[in-house]
């Protein structure tokens, strides 16, 4: 007698958000937001340099990411098939990044992160985004004070796709348009956050767009927006446009492949072992 296949409309998540994994994600995100934003609240006597605090953030980020994985295992059980899927998608994302790195902000890995997060859920998405960025940094030689911030940003980027509405019902052109719109907005926000990581520590700029420690928050934010408009949008807009184009043209095929692989892997099915006698 054959086994009935999983319902076609049901989305199987490799990593679901249980209470412990959600708490771990909140802790990681709060740490990341504090790392991004603390210079805006620093006084004029503060010494600001990510060359000194980034290694500490990286040392803190790694056990926190491990904590997300461990909490997920405790909540739902992360088996070898899910780990293999994570490794394959992270490797694919890392391989895509050099194809556009250094060319007007074009980064094709972003569209794969959007689709993966959509199919496999927010918990898987956060870990995938962070691991893919770490692997791509090793591959491209992009290791530096910015790397832990990139890992956090891409983790949030991919997790957000997993939190989009109607994961079990919305399909076809409507889903692709939603993912393309999310990819465009999230790509711009990625650049906005990453600029905040570096902007307070860049010396030699005119005072009209430079960070001034101790100045009122509103004034510094006004300078920051001017800085983004004059220096960053030439990279952020092409990244957003490429994500939209790839999502609309290749998204349907990639989504079907990811969903088919997820159903066949049967992440939700408990592993059963049968003994043999000699």
Coordinates of N, CA and C in Angstrom, one line a residue, residues 35-267:
X35 N 24.6 47.0 19.2 CA 25.9 47.2 18.5 C 25.8 48.2 17.4
X36 N 24.7 48.2 16.7 CA 24.5 49.2 15.6 C 24.3 50.6 16.1
X37 N 23.5 50.7 17.1 CA 23.0 52.1 17.5 C 23.7 52.8 18.7
X38 N 24.6 52.1 19.4 CA 25.1 52.7 20.6 C 25.9 54.0 20.3
X39 N 26.6 54.1 19.2 CA 27.3 55.4 18.9 C 26.4 56.6 18.9
X40 N 25.2 56.4 18.5 CA 24.3 57.6 18.4 C 24.0 58.1 19.8
X41 N 24.1 57.3 20.8 CA 23.8 57.7 22.2 C 25.1 58.0 23.0
X42 N 26.3 57.9 22.3 CA 27.6 58.2 23.0 C 27.8 59.6 23.2
X43 N 28.6 60.0 24.3 CA 28.9 61.4 24.5 C 30.1 61.8 23.7
X44 N 30.5 63.1 23.8 CA 31.6 63.6 22.9 C 32.9 63.1 23.4
X45 N 33.1 62.5 24.6 CA 34.4 62.0 25.0 C 34.6 60.5 24.7
X46 N 33.6 59.9 24.0 CA 33.7 58.5 23.7 C 34.7 58.3 22.6
X47 N 35.5 57.2 22.8 CA 36.4 56.7 21.7 C 35.6 55.7 20.8
X48 N 35.4 56.1 19.5 CA 34.6 55.2 18.7 C 35.4 54.6 17.6
X49 N 35.4 53.3 17.6 CA 36.2 52.5 16.6 C 35.7 51.1 16.5
X50 N 35.1 50.7 15.4 CA 34.7 49.3 15.3 C 35.9 48.3 15.2
X51 N 37.1 48.9 14.9 CA 38.2 48.0 14.8 C 38.5 47.4 16.2
X52 N 38.0 48.0 17.3 CA 38.3 47.5 18.6 C 37.0 46.7 19.1
X53 N 35.8 47.2 18.8 CA 34.6 46.5 19.4 C 34.1 45.4 18.5
X54 N 34.4 45.4 17.2 CA 33.9 44.4 16.3 C 34.4 43.0 16.7
X55 N 35.6 42.8 17.0 CA 36.0 41.4 17.5 C 35.2 40.9 18.7
X56 N 34.9 41.8 19.6 CA 34.1 41.4 20.8 C 32.7 41.1 20.4
X57 N 32.1 41.8 19.4 CA 30.8 41.5 18.9 C 30.8 40.2 18.2
X58 N 31.8 39.9 17.4 CA 31.9 38.6 16.7 C 32.0 37.5 17.7
X59 N 32.9 37.7 18.8 CA 33.0 36.6 19.8 C 31.7 36.4 20.5
X60 N 30.9 37.4 20.7 CA 29.6 37.3 21.3 C 28.6 36.7 20.3
X61 N 28.6 37.1 19.1 CA 27.6 36.7 18.1 C 27.7 35.2 17.8
X62 N 28.9 34.6 17.8 CA 29.0 33.1 17.4 C 28.3 32.3 18.5
X63 N 28.5 32.4 19.8 CA 27.8 31.6 20.7 C 26.3 31.9 20.7
X64 N 25.9 33.1 20.4 CA 24.5 33.5 20.3 C 23.8 32.7 19.2
X65 N 24.5 32.7 18.0 CA 24.0 32.0 16.9 C 23.9 30.5 17.2
X66 N 24.9 30.0 17.9 CA 24.9 28.6 18.3 C 23.7 28.3 19.2
X67 N 23.5 29.3 20.1 CA 22.3 29.2 21.0 C 21.0 29.2 20.2
X68 N 20.9 29.9 19.1 CA 19.7 29.8 18.3 C 19.5 28.4 17.8
X69 N 20.6 27.8 17.3 CA 20.5 26.4 16.8 C 20.1 25.4 17.9
X70 N 20.8 25.6 19.0 CA 20.6 24.6 20.1 C 19.1 24.8 20.6
X71 N 18.7 26.0 20.7 CA 17.3 26.2 21.2 C 16.3 25.6 20.2
X72 N 16.6 25.7 18.9 CA 15.7 25.2 17.9 C 15.7 23.6 18.0
X73 N 16.9 23.0 18.2 CA 16.9 21.6 18.4 C 16.1 21.2 19.5
X74 N 16.2 21.9 20.6 CA 15.4 21.6 21.8 C 13.9 21.8 21.6
X75 N 13.5 22.8 20.7 CA 12.1 23.0 20.5 C 11.5 22.0 19.5
X76 N 12.2 21.8 18.4 CA 11.6 21.0 17.3 C 12.4 19.9 16.8
X77 N 13.7 19.9 17.1 CA 14.5 18.8 16.6 C 15.1 19.1 15.2
X78 N 16.3 19.6 15.2 CA 17.0 19.9 13.9 C 17.8 18.7 13.5
X79 N 17.3 17.9 12.5 CA 18.0 16.7 12.2 C 19.0 16.9 11.1
X80 N 19.7 15.8 10.7 CA 20.8 15.8 9.8 C 20.3 16.4 8.4
X81 N 19.1 16.1 8.0 CA 18.6 16.5 6.7 C 18.5 18.1 6.7
X82 N 18.0 18.7 7.8 CA 17.9 20.1 7.9 C 19.3 20.7 7.9
X83 N 20.2 20.1 8.6 CA 21.6 20.7 8.6 C 22.2 20.6 7.2
X84 N 21.9 19.5 6.5 CA 22.4 19.4 5.1 C 21.8 20.4 4.2
X85 N 20.5 20.7 4.4 CA 19.9 21.8 3.6 C 20.5 23.1 3.9
X86 N 20.7 23.4 5.2 CA 21.4 24.6 5.6 C 22.7 24.8 4.9
X87 N 23.5 23.7 4.9 CA 24.9 23.7 4.3 C 24.8 24.0 2.8
X88 N 23.9 23.3 2.1 CA 23.8 23.5 0.7 C 23.4 24.9 0.3
X89 N 22.4 25.4 1.0 CA 21.9 26.8 0.7 C 22.9 27.8 1.1
X90 N 23.6 27.6 2.2 CA 24.6 28.6 2.6 C 25.8 28.6 1.6
X91 N 26.2 27.4 1.1 CA 27.2 27.3 0.1 C 26.8 28.0 -1.2
X92 N 25.5 27.8 -1.6 CA 25.0 28.4 -2.8 C 25.0 29.9 -2.7
X93 N 24.5 30.4 -1.5 CA 24.6 31.8 -1.3 C 26.0 32.4 -1.4
X94 N 26.9 31.7 -0.7 CA 28.3 32.2 -0.7 C 28.9 32.2 -2.1
X95 N 28.5 31.2 -2.9 CA 29.0 31.1 -4.3 C 28.4 32.2 -5.2
X96 N 27.2 32.6 -4.9 CA 26.6 33.7 -5.7 C 27.1 35.1 -5.4
X97 N 27.6 35.3 -4.2 CA 28.0 36.6 -3.8 C 29.2 37.2 -4.7
X98 N 30.2 36.4 -5.0 CA 31.3 36.9 -5.8 C 30.9 37.3 -7.2
X99 N 29.8 36.8 -7.7 CA 29.3 37.1 -9.1 C 29.0 38.6 -9.3
X100 N 28.6 39.2 -8.2 CA 28.3 40.7 -8.3 C 29.1 41.6 -7.4
X101 N 29.9 41.0 -6.5 CA 30.6 41.8 -5.5 C 31.5 42.8 -6.2
X102 N 31.4 44.1 -5.8 CA 32.3 45.1 -6.3 C 31.7 45.7 -7.6
X103 N 30.5 45.3 -8.0 CA 29.9 45.9 -9.3 C 28.7 46.6 -8.9
X104 N 28.7 47.9 -8.6 CA 27.6 48.7 -8.3 C 26.6 48.1 -7.3
X105 N 27.1 47.4 -6.4 CA 26.2 46.8 -5.3 C 25.4 45.6 -5.7
X106 N 25.6 45.1 -6.9 CA 24.9 43.9 -7.4 C 25.3 42.7 -6.6
X107 N 24.3 42.1 -5.9 CA 24.5 40.9 -5.0 C 23.4 39.9 -5.3
X108 N 23.6 38.9 -6.2 CA 22.6 38.0 -6.5 C 22.2 37.0 -5.4
X109 N 23.0 36.9 -4.3 CA 22.7 36.0 -3.2 C 21.4 36.5 -2.5
X110 N 21.1 37.8 -2.6 CA 19.9 38.3 -1.8 C 18.6 37.6 -2.3
X111 N 18.5 37.4 -3.6 CA 17.2 36.8 -4.0 C 17.1 35.3 -3.5
X112 N 18.2 34.6 -3.4 CA 18.1 33.2 -2.9 C 17.8 33.3 -1.4
X113 N 18.3 34.2 -0.7 CA 17.9 34.3 0.7 C 16.4 34.6 0.9
X114 N 15.9 35.5 0.1 CA 14.4 35.7 0.2 C 13.6 34.5 0.0
X115 N 13.9 33.7 -1.1 CA 13.1 32.5 -1.4 C 13.3 31.4 -0.4
X116 N 14.6 31.3 0.1 CA 14.8 30.3 1.1 C 14.1 30.6 2.4
X117 N 14.2 31.8 2.9 CA 13.5 32.2 4.1 C 12.0 32.0 4.0
X118 N 11.4 32.3 2.8 CA 10.0 32.1 2.5 C 9.6 30.6 2.7
X119 N 10.4 29.7 2.1 CA 10.0 28.3 2.1 C 10.3 27.6 3.4
X120 N 11.4 28.0 4.0 CA 11.9 27.2 5.2 C 11.7 27.9 6.5
X121 N 11.2 29.1 6.5 CA 10.8 29.7 7.8 C 11.8 30.7 8.4
X122 N 11.3 31.4 9.4 CA 12.1 32.5 10.0 C 13.3 32.0 10.8
X123 N 13.1 30.9 11.5 CA 14.3 30.4 12.3 C 15.4 29.9 11.4
X124 N 15.0 29.1 10.4 CA 16.0 28.6 9.5 C 16.6 29.8 8.7
X125 N 15.8 30.8 8.4 CA 16.2 31.9 7.6 C 17.3 32.7 8.3
X126 N 17.1 33.0 9.6 CA 18.1 33.7 10.3 C 19.4 33.0 10.4
X127 N 19.4 31.8 10.7 CA 20.7 31.0 10.7 C 21.3 30.9 9.4
X128 N 20.5 30.7 8.3 CA 21.0 30.6 7.0 C 21.7 31.9 6.5
X129 N 21.0 33.0 6.8 CA 21.6 34.3 6.4 C 22.9 34.6 7.0
X130 N 23.0 34.3 8.3 CA 24.2 34.6 9.0 C 25.3 33.7 8.5
X131 N 25.0 32.4 8.4 CA 26.0 31.4 8.0 C 26.5 31.7 6.5
X132 N 25.5 32.0 5.6 CA 25.9 32.3 4.2 C 26.8 33.5 4.1
X133 N 26.5 34.5 4.9 CA 27.4 35.7 4.9 C 28.8 35.4 5.4
X134 N 28.8 34.6 6.5 CA 30.1 34.2 7.1 C 30.9 33.4 6.0
X135 N 30.3 32.4 5.4 CA 31.0 31.6 4.3 C 31.4 32.5 3.2
X136 N 30.6 33.4 2.7 CA 30.9 34.3 1.6 C 32.1 35.2 1.9
X137 N 32.1 35.7 3.2 CA 33.3 36.5 3.6 C 34.6 35.7 3.5
X138 N 34.6 34.5 4.0 CA 35.8 33.7 3.9 C 36.1 33.4 2.4
X139 N 35.1 33.3 1.5 CA 35.4 33.0 0.1 C 35.9 34.2 -0.6
X140 N 35.4 35.4 -0.3 CA 35.8 36.6 -1.0 C 36.9 37.4 -0.3
X141 N 37.3 36.9 0.8 CA 38.3 37.7 1.6 C 37.8 38.9 2.2
X142 N 36.5 38.9 2.5 CA 35.8 40.1 3.0 C 35.7 40.0 4.5
X143 N 36.7 39.6 5.2 CA 36.7 39.5 6.7 C 37.2 40.8 7.3
X144 N 36.5 41.4 8.1 CA 36.9 42.6 8.7 C 35.9 43.0 9.8
X145 N 36.1 44.2 10.4 CA 35.2 44.7 11.4 C 33.7 44.7 11.1
X146 N 33.4 44.8 9.7 CA 32.1 44.8 9.3 C 31.4 43.5 9.2
X147 N 32.1 42.4 9.3 CA 31.6 41.1 9.0 C 30.5 40.7 10.0
X148 N 30.7 40.8 11.4 CA 29.6 40.4 12.2 C 28.3 41.2 12.0
X149 N 28.4 42.5 11.6 CA 27.3 43.3 11.3 C 26.6 42.8 10.0
X150 N 27.4 42.4 9.0 CA 26.8 41.8 7.8 C 26.0 40.5 8.1
X151 N 26.6 39.7 9.0 CA 25.9 38.5 9.4 C 24.6 38.7 10.0
X152 N 24.5 39.7 10.9 CA 23.3 40.1 11.6 C 22.3 40.6 10.6
X153 N 22.7 41.5 9.7 CA 21.8 42.1 8.7 C 21.2 41.1 7.8
X154 N 22.1 40.2 7.2 CA 21.5 39.2 6.3 C 20.7 38.2 7.0
X155 N 21.0 37.9 8.3 CA 20.1 37.0 9.1 C 18.7 37.6 9.3
X156 N 18.7 38.9 9.6 CA 17.4 39.6 9.7 C 16.7 39.6 8.4
X157 N 17.4 39.9 7.3 CA 16.9 40.0 5.9 C 16.2 38.6 5.6
X158 N 16.9 37.5 5.8 CA 16.3 36.2 5.5 C 15.2 35.8 6.4
X159 N 15.3 36.1 7.7 CA 14.3 35.8 8.6 C 13.0 36.6 8.3
X160 N 13.1 37.8 7.8 CA 11.9 38.6 7.5 C 11.1 37.9 6.4
X161 N 11.8 37.3 5.4 CA 11.0 36.6 4.4 C 10.2 35.5 4.9
X162 N 10.7 34.8 6.0 CA 10.0 33.7 6.6 C 8.8 34.2 7.4
X163 N 8.8 35.5 7.7 CA 7.7 36.0 8.5 C 6.6 36.6 7.7
X164 N 6.7 36.6 6.4 CA 5.7 37.2 5.5 C 4.4 36.4 5.6
X165 N 3.3 37.0 5.3 CA 2.0 36.3 5.5 C 1.7 35.3 4.5
X166 N 0.7 34.5 4.9 CA 0.1 33.4 4.0 C 1.1 32.5 3.4
X167 N 2.0 31.9 4.3 CA 3.0 30.9 3.7 C 2.4 29.7 3.1
X168 N 1.2 29.3 3.6 CA 0.5 28.0 3.1 C -0.4 28.2 2.0
X169 N -0.9 29.5 1.8 CA -2.0 29.7 0.8 C -1.5 30.5 -0.4
X170 N -0.7 31.5 -0.3 CA -0.4 32.4 -1.4 C 0.6 31.7 -2.3
X171 N 0.3 31.6 -3.6 CA 1.1 31.0 -4.6 C 1.1 31.8 -5.9
X172 N 1.9 31.5 -6.8 CA 1.9 32.1 -8.1 C 2.4 33.5 -8.2
X173 N 1.8 34.2 -9.1 CA 2.3 35.6 -9.4 C 2.1 36.5 -8.1
X174 N 1.1 36.3 -7.4 CA 0.9 37.1 -6.2 C 2.0 37.0 -5.2
X175 N 2.4 35.7 -5.0 CA 3.5 35.4 -4.0 C 4.8 36.1 -4.6
X176 N 5.1 35.9 -5.8 CA 6.3 36.5 -6.4 C 6.3 38.0 -6.3
X177 N 5.2 38.6 -6.5 CA 5.2 40.1 -6.4 C 5.4 40.5 -4.9
X178 N 4.8 39.8 -4.0 CA 5.1 40.1 -2.6 C 6.5 39.9 -2.2
X179 N 7.1 38.8 -2.7 CA 8.5 38.5 -2.4 C 9.5 39.6 -3.0
X180 N 9.1 40.0 -4.3 CA 9.9 41.0 -4.9 C 9.8 42.3 -4.2
X181 N 8.6 42.7 -3.8 CA 8.5 43.9 -3.0 C 9.2 43.9 -1.7
X182 N 9.1 42.7 -1.0 CA 9.9 42.6 0.2 C 11.4 42.7 0.0
X183 N 11.9 42.0 -1.1 CA 13.3 42.0 -1.4 C 13.8 43.4 -1.7
X184 N 13.0 44.2 -2.4 CA 13.4 45.5 -2.7 C 13.6 46.4 -1.4
X185 N 12.5 46.3 -0.6 CA 12.5 47.1 0.6 C 13.6 46.7 1.6
X186 N 13.7 45.3 1.7 CA 14.7 44.8 2.7 C 16.2 45.0 2.2
X187 N 16.4 45.0 0.8 CA 17.7 45.3 0.3 C 18.1 46.8 0.6
X188 N 17.2 47.7 0.5 CA 17.5 49.1 0.9 C 17.7 49.2 2.4
X189 N 16.9 48.5 3.2 CA 17.1 48.6 4.6 C 18.5 48.0 5.0
X190 N 18.9 46.9 4.3 CA 20.2 46.3 4.6 C 21.3 47.3 4.4
X191 N 21.2 48.1 3.3 CA 22.2 49.1 3.1 C 22.1 50.2 4.1
X192 N 20.9 50.6 4.5 CA 20.7 51.6 5.5 C 21.4 51.2 6.9
X193 N 21.2 50.0 7.3 CA 21.8 49.5 8.5 C 23.3 49.4 8.4
X194 N 23.8 48.8 7.3 CA 25.2 48.6 7.2 C 25.9 50.0 7.1
X195 N 25.3 51.0 6.6 CA 25.9 52.3 6.6 C 26.0 52.9 8.0
X196 N 25.0 52.6 8.8 CA 25.0 53.0 10.2 C 26.2 52.4 10.9
X197 N 26.6 51.2 10.6 CA 27.7 50.5 11.2 C 29.0 51.3 10.9
X198 N 29.2 51.8 9.7 CA 30.5 52.4 9.4 C 30.5 53.9 9.5
X199 N 29.3 54.6 9.4 CA 29.3 56.0 9.3 C 29.9 56.8 10.5
X200 N 29.7 56.4 11.7 CA 30.3 57.1 12.8 C 31.8 57.1 12.9
X201 N 32.4 56.2 12.1 CA 33.9 56.0 12.3 C 34.7 56.4 11.1
X202 N 34.0 57.0 10.1 CA 34.7 57.5 8.9 C 35.1 58.9 9.1
X203 N 36.4 59.1 9.0 CA 37.0 60.4 9.3 C 37.2 61.1 7.9
X204 N 37.5 62.4 8.0 CA 37.8 63.1 6.8 C 36.7 63.6 5.9
X205 N 35.4 63.4 6.4 CA 34.3 63.9 5.6 C 33.9 65.3 6.1
X206 N 33.2 66.0 5.2 CA 32.7 67.3 5.6 C 31.8 67.2 6.8
X207 N 31.8 68.3 7.6 CA 30.9 68.2 8.8 C 29.5 68.2 8.5
X208 N 29.1 68.5 7.2 CA 27.7 68.4 6.9 C 27.1 67.0 6.9
X209 N 27.9 66.0 6.7 CA 27.5 64.6 6.7 C 28.2 63.7 7.7
X210 N 29.1 64.3 8.6 CA 29.8 63.5 9.5 C 29.1 63.3 10.8
X211 N 29.4 62.2 11.5 CA 28.8 62.0 12.8 C 29.5 62.8 13.8
X212 N 28.8 63.5 14.7 CA 29.4 64.3 15.8 C 29.0 63.7 17.1
X213 N 29.9 63.1 17.8 CA 29.5 62.5 19.1 C 29.0 63.5 20.1
X214 N 27.9 63.2 20.8 CA 27.4 64.1 21.8 C 26.3 65.1 21.2
X215 N 26.2 65.2 19.9 CA 25.2 66.1 19.3 C 23.8 65.5 19.5
X216 N 22.8 66.3 19.5 CA 21.4 65.7 19.6 C 21.1 64.6 18.6
X217 N 20.4 63.6 19.0 CA 20.1 62.5 18.1 C 19.5 62.9 16.8
X218 N 18.5 63.9 16.8 CA 17.9 64.3 15.6 C 18.9 64.9 14.6
X219 N 19.8 65.7 15.1 CA 20.8 66.3 14.2 C 21.7 65.2 13.6
X220 N 22.1 64.3 14.4 CA 23.0 63.2 13.8 C 22.2 62.4 12.8
X221 N 21.0 62.1 13.1 CA 20.2 61.3 12.1 C 20.0 62.1 10.8
X222 N 19.8 63.4 10.9 CA 19.7 64.2 9.7 C 21.0 64.1 8.9
X223 N 22.1 64.2 9.6 CA 23.4 64.1 8.8 C 23.5 62.7 8.2
X224 N 23.0 61.7 9.0 CA 23.2 60.3 8.5 C 22.3 60.1 7.2
X225 N 21.1 60.6 7.2 CA 20.3 60.5 6.0 C 21.0 61.2 4.8
X226 N 21.6 62.3 5.1 CA 22.3 63.0 4.0 C 23.5 62.2 3.5
X227 N 24.2 61.6 4.4 CA 25.3 60.7 4.1 C 24.8 59.5 3.2
X228 N 23.7 58.9 3.6 CA 23.2 57.8 2.8 C 22.8 58.2 1.4
X229 N 22.1 59.4 1.3 CA 21.6 59.8 0.0 C 22.8 60.2 -0.9
X230 N 23.9 60.6 -0.4 CA 25.0 61.1 -1.2 C 26.0 60.0 -1.5
X231 N 26.1 59.0 -0.7 CA 27.2 58.0 -0.9 C 26.7 56.6 -1.1
X232 N 25.5 56.2 -0.7 CA 25.1 54.8 -0.6 C 24.1 54.4 -1.6
X233 N 23.2 55.2 -2.0 CA 22.1 54.8 -2.8 C 22.5 54.2 -4.2
X234 N 23.6 54.7 -4.7 CA 24.1 54.1 -5.9 C 24.5 52.6 -5.8
X235 N 24.7 52.1 -4.6 CA 24.9 50.7 -4.4 C 23.6 50.0 -4.0
X236 N 22.8 50.7 -3.1 CA 21.6 50.0 -2.6 C 20.5 49.8 -3.6
X237 N 20.3 50.8 -4.5 CA 19.2 50.7 -5.5 C 19.5 49.6 -6.5
X238 N 20.7 49.4 -7.0 CA 21.0 48.3 -7.9 C 20.8 46.9 -7.2
X239 N 21.2 46.9 -5.9 CA 21.0 45.6 -5.2 C 19.5 45.3 -5.1
X240 N 18.7 46.3 -4.8 CA 17.2 46.1 -4.7 C 16.6 45.7 -6.1
X241 N 17.1 46.4 -7.2 CA 16.5 46.1 -8.5 C 16.9 44.7 -9.0
X242 N 18.1 44.3 -8.7 CA 18.5 42.9 -9.1 C 17.8 41.9 -8.3
X243 N 17.5 42.1 -7.1 CA 16.7 41.2 -6.3 C 15.3 41.1 -6.8
X244 N 14.7 42.2 -7.2 CA 13.4 42.2 -7.8 C 13.4 41.4 -9.1
X245 N 14.3 41.7 -10.0 CA 14.4 41.0 -11.3 C 14.6 39.5 -11.2
X246 N 15.5 39.1 -10.4 CA 15.8 37.7 -10.2 C 14.6 37.0 -9.6
X247 N 13.9 37.6 -8.6 CA 12.8 37.0 -7.9 C 11.6 36.8 -8.9
X248 N 11.4 37.8 -9.8 CA 10.3 37.7 -10.7 C 10.6 36.7 -11.9
X249 N 11.8 36.6 -12.3 CA 12.1 35.8 -13.4 C 12.5 34.3 -13.0
X250 N 13.2 34.2 -11.9 CA 13.6 32.8 -11.5 C 12.9 32.3 -10.2
X251 N 12.1 33.2 -9.6 CA 11.6 32.9 -8.3 C 10.6 31.7 -8.3
X252 N 9.8 31.6 -9.3 CA 8.8 30.5 -9.4 C 9.5 29.1 -9.5
X253 N 10.6 29.0 -10.3 CA 11.3 27.8 -10.4 C 12.0 27.4 -9.2
X254 N 12.7 28.4 -8.5 CA 13.4 28.1 -7.3 C 12.5 27.8 -6.2
X255 N 11.4 28.5 -6.1 CA 10.4 28.1 -5.0 C 9.9 26.7 -5.1
X256 N 9.6 26.3 -6.4 CA 9.1 24.9 -6.5 C 10.2 23.9 -6.2
X257 N 11.4 24.2 -6.6 CA 12.5 23.3 -6.2 C 12.7 23.2 -4.7
X258 N 12.7 24.3 -4.1 CA 12.9 24.3 -2.6 C 11.7 23.6 -1.9
X259 N 10.5 23.8 -2.3 CA 9.4 23.1 -1.7 C 9.4 21.6 -2.0
X260 N 9.8 21.3 -3.2 CA 9.8 19.8 -3.5 C 10.9 19.2 -2.7
X261 N 12.1 19.8 -2.6 CA 13.1 19.2 -1.7 C 12.7 19.1 -0.3
X262 N 12.0 20.1 0.2 CA 11.6 20.1 1.6 C 10.6 19.0 1.9
X263 N 9.6 18.8 0.9 CA 8.6 17.8 1.1 C 9.3 16.4 1.1
X264 N 10.2 16.2 0.1 CA 10.9 14.9 0.0 C 11.8 14.6 1.2
X265 N 12.4 15.7 1.8 CA 13.2 15.4 2.9 C 12.4 15.1 4.2
X266 N 11.1 15.5 4.2 CA 10.2 15.2 5.3 C 10.8 15.6 6.6
X267 N 11.1 16.9 6.8 CA 11.8 17.3 8.0 C 10.9 17.0 9.3

